[in-house]
Tab-separated table of C-alpha atoms in Angstrom:
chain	number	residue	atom	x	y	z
A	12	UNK	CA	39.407	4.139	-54.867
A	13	UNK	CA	39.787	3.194	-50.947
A	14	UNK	CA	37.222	6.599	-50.694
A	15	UNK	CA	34.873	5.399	-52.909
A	16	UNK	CA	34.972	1.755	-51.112
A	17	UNK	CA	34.599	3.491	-48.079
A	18	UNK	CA	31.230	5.223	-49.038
A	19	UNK	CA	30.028	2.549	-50.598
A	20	UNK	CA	30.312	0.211	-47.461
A	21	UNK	CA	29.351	3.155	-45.080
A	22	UNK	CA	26.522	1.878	-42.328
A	23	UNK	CA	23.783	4.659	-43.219
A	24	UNK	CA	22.572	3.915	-39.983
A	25	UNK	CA	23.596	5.808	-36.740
A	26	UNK	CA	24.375	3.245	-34.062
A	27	UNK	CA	23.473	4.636	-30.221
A	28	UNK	CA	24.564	2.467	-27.563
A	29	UNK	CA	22.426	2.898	-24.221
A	30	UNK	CA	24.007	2.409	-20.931
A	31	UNK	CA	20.937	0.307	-19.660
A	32	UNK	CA	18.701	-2.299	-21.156
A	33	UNK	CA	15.134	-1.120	-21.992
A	34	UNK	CA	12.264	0.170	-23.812
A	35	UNK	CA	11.644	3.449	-25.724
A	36	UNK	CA	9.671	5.997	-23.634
A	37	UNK	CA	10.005	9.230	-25.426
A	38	UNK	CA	11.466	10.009	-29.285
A	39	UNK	CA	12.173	13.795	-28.781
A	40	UNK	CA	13.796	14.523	-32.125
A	41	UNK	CA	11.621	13.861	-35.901
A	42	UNK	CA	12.988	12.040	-38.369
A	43	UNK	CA	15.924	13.877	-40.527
A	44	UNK	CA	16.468	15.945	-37.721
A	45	UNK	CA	19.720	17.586	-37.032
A	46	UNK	CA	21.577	16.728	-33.836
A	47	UNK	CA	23.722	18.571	-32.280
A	48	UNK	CA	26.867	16.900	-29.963
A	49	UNK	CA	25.158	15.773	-26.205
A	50	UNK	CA	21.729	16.727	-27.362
A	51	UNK	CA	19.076	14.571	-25.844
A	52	UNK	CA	17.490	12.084	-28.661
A	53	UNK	CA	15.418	9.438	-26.733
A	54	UNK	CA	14.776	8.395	-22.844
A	55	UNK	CA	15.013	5.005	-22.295
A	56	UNK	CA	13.032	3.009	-19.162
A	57	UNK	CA	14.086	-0.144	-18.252
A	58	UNK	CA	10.511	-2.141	-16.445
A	59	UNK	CA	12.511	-4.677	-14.557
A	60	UNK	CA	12.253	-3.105	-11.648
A	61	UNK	CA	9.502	0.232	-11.247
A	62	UNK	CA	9.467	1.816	-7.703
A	63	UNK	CA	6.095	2.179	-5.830
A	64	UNK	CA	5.353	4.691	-3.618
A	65	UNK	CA	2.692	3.876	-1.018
A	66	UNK	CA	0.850	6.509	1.318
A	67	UNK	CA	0.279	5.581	4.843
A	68	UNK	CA	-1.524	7.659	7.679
A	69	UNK	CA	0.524	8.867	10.795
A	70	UNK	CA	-1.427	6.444	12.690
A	71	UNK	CA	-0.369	3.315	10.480
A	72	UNK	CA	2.969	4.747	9.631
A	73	UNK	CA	3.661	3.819	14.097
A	74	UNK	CA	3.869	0.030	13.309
A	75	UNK	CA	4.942	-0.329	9.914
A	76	UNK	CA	9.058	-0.554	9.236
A	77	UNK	CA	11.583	-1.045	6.625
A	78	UNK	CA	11.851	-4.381	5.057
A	79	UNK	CA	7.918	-4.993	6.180
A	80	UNK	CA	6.557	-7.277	3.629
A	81	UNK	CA	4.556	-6.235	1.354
A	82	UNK	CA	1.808	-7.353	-1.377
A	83	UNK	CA	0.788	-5.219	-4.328
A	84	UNK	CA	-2.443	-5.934	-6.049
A	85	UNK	CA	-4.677	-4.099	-8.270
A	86	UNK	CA	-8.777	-4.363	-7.702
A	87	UNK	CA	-10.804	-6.391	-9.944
A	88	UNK	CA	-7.465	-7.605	-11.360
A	89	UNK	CA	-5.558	-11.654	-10.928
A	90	UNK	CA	-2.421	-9.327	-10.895
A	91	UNK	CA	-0.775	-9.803	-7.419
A	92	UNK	CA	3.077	-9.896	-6.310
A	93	UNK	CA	3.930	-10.994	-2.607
A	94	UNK	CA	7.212	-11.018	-2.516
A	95	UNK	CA	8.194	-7.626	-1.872
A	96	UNK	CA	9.418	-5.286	1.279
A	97	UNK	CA	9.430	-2.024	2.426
A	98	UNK	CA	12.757	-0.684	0.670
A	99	UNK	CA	12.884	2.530	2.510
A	100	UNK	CA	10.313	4.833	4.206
A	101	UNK	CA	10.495	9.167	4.130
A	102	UNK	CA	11.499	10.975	7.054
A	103	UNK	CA	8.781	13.661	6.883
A	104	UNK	CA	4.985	13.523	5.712
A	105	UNK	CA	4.332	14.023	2.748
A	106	UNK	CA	2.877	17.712	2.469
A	107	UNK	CA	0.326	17.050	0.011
A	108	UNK	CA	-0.782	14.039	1.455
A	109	UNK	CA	0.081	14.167	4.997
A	110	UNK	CA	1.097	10.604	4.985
A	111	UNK	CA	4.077	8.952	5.455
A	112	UNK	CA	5.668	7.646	2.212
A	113	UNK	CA	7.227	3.957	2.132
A	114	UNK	CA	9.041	3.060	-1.120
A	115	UNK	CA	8.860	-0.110	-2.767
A	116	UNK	CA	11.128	-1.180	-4.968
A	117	UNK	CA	9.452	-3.924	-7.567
A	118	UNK	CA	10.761	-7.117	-9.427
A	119	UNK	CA	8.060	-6.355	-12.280
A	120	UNK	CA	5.981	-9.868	-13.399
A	121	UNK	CA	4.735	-10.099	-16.876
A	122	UNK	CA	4.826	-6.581	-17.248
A	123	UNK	CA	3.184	-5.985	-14.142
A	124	UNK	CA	3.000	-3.177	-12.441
A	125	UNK	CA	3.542	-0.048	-14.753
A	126	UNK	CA	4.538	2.842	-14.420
A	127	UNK	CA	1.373	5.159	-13.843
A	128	UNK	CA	-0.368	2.482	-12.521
A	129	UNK	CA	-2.605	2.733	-9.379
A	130	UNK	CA	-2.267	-0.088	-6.819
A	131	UNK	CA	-2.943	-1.567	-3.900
A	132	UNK	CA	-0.727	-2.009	-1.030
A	133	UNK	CA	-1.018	-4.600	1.776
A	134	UNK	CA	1.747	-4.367	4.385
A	135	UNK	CA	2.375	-7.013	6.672
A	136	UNK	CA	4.146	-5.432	10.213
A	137	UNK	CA	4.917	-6.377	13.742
A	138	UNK	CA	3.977	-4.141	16.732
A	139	UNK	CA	6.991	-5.259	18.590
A	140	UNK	CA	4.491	-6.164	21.359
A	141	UNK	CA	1.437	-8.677	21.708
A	142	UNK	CA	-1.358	-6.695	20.798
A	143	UNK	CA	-5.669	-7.164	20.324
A	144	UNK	CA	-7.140	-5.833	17.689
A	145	UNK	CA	-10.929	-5.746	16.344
A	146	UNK	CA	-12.136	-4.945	12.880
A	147	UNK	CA	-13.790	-1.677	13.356
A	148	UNK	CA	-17.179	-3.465	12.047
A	149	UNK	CA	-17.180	-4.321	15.517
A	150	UNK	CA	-17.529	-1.090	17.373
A	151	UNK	CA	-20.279	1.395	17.716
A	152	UNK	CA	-19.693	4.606	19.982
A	153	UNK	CA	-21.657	5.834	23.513
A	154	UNK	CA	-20.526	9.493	23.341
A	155	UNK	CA	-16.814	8.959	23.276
A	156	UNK	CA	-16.559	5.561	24.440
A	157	UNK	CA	-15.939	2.953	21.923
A	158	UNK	CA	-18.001	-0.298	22.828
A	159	UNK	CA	-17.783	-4.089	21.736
A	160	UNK	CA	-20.271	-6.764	22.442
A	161	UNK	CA	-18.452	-9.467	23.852
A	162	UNK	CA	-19.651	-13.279	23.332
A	163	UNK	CA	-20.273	-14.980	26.428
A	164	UNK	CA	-22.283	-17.887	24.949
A	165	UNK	CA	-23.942	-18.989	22.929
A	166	UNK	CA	-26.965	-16.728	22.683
A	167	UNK	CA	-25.659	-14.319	24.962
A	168	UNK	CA	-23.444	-10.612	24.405
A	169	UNK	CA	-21.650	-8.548	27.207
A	170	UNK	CA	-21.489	-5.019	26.327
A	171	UNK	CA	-17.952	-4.216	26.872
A	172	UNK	CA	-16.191	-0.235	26.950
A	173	UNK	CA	-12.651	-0.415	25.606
A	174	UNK	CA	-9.770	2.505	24.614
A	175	UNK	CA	-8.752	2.060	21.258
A	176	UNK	CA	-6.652	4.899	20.100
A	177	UNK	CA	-5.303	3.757	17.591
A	178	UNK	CA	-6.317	2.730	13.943
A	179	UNK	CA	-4.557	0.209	11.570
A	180	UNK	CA	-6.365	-0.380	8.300
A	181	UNK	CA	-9.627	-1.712	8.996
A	182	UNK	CA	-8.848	-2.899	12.154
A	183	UNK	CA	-8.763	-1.232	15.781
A	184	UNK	CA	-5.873	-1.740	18.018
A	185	UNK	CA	-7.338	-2.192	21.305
A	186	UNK	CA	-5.522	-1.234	24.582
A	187	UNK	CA	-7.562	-2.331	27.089
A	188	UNK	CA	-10.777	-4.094	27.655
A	189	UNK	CA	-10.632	-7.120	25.924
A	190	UNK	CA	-8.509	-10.141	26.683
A	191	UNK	CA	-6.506	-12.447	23.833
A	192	UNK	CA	-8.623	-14.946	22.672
A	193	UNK	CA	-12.409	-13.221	23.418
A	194	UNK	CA	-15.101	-12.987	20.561
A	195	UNK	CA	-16.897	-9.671	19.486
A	196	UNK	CA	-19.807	-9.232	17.692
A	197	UNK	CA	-19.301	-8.044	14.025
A	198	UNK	CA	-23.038	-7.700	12.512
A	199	UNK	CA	-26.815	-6.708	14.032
A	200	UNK	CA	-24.499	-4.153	16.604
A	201	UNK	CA	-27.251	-1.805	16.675
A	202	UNK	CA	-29.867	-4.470	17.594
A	203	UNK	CA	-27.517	-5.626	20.492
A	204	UNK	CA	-27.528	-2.044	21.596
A	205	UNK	CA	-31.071	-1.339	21.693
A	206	UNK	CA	-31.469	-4.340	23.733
A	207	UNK	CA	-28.923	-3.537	25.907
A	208	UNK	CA	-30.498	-0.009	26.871
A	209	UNK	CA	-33.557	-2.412	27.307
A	210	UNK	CA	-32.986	-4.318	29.341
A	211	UNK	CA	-31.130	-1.920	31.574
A	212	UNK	CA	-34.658	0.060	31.447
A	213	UNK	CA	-36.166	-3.086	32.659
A	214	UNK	CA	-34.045	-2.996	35.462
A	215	UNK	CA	-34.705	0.056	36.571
């Protein structure tokens, strides 16, 4: 009797207990299926947290550090979180890439991002010294040289030759030629130049 009372209140339902909290990601036995002991059934992925992985030139990997803050966005999308750093960055490029990796590990917002998901990265880092930059709208070349049109006043440029070596994101760290504070000329660049080699023709 105790045997039959036993079947009869038997769960016939296996209970699996998962040692994190999470969703189904892949069911990798059907239905009926035999299982052996230790055989993998299911993976699990908890989307609390997902890891992004961003690539950075050599250049840009100079100023950027661990626990730079970061802001991951996706294009065209409202989707934005700003409240992230740097968690850790590679010690060696990335072969396929040749970029230096920085990892990101993400508190995930309404699902947001996923896994598989391409995004954008905007790092926020300190040179560790005062530095000039200019967006690289701003300079046009004369052979080698990189050149800036600096504003003097109000209707008038100064064509200026800086070094700039080296590159962060849109942006051109300059090393010499231009003092803090100084405007450049970001649009008709090309016009400025023409009249520049005019009116140095005129002079002649």
């Amino acid at each position: 009797d105790d045997f039959s009372k036993g079947i009869n209140t038997a769960d016939p339902h296996l209970k699996i207990y998962s040692m994190i909290t999470g969703q189904i990601n892949e069911h990798l036995i059907d239905m009926g299926q035999s299982v052996e002991a230790l055989q993998k059934m299911l993976t699990i992925v908890n989307l609390d947290r997902v890891l992004v992985k961003g690539y950075i030139s050599p250049e840009e990997g100079n100023y950027v550090r661990q626990g730079d803050a970061v802001c991951i966005s996706q294009k065209e999308m409202a989707d934005k979180i700003c409240n992230s750093v740097i968690t850790s960055l590679n010690p060696a490029l990335d072969e396929r890439n040749k970029s230096v990796v920085a990892n990101i590990l993400v508190a995930t917002v309404n699902g947001f991002p996923k896994p598989g998901l391409n995004v954008r990265l905007s790092i926020t880092s300190k040179t560790g010294v005062p530095a000039i930059t200019v967006p690289l709208s701003a300079v046009v070349y004369e052979g080698d040289n990189p050149v800036v049109f600096v504003k003097t006043d109000e209707r008038t440029y100064e064509k200026r030759i800086i070094k700039g070596t080296k590159l962060t994101g849109d942006k051109l760290v300059v090393e010499s030629g231009l003092q803090e504070n100084e405007e450049v000329a970001v649009t008709q660049l090309f016009s400025l130049k023409a009249l520049n080699r005019f009116e140095k023709y005129s002079a002649e």
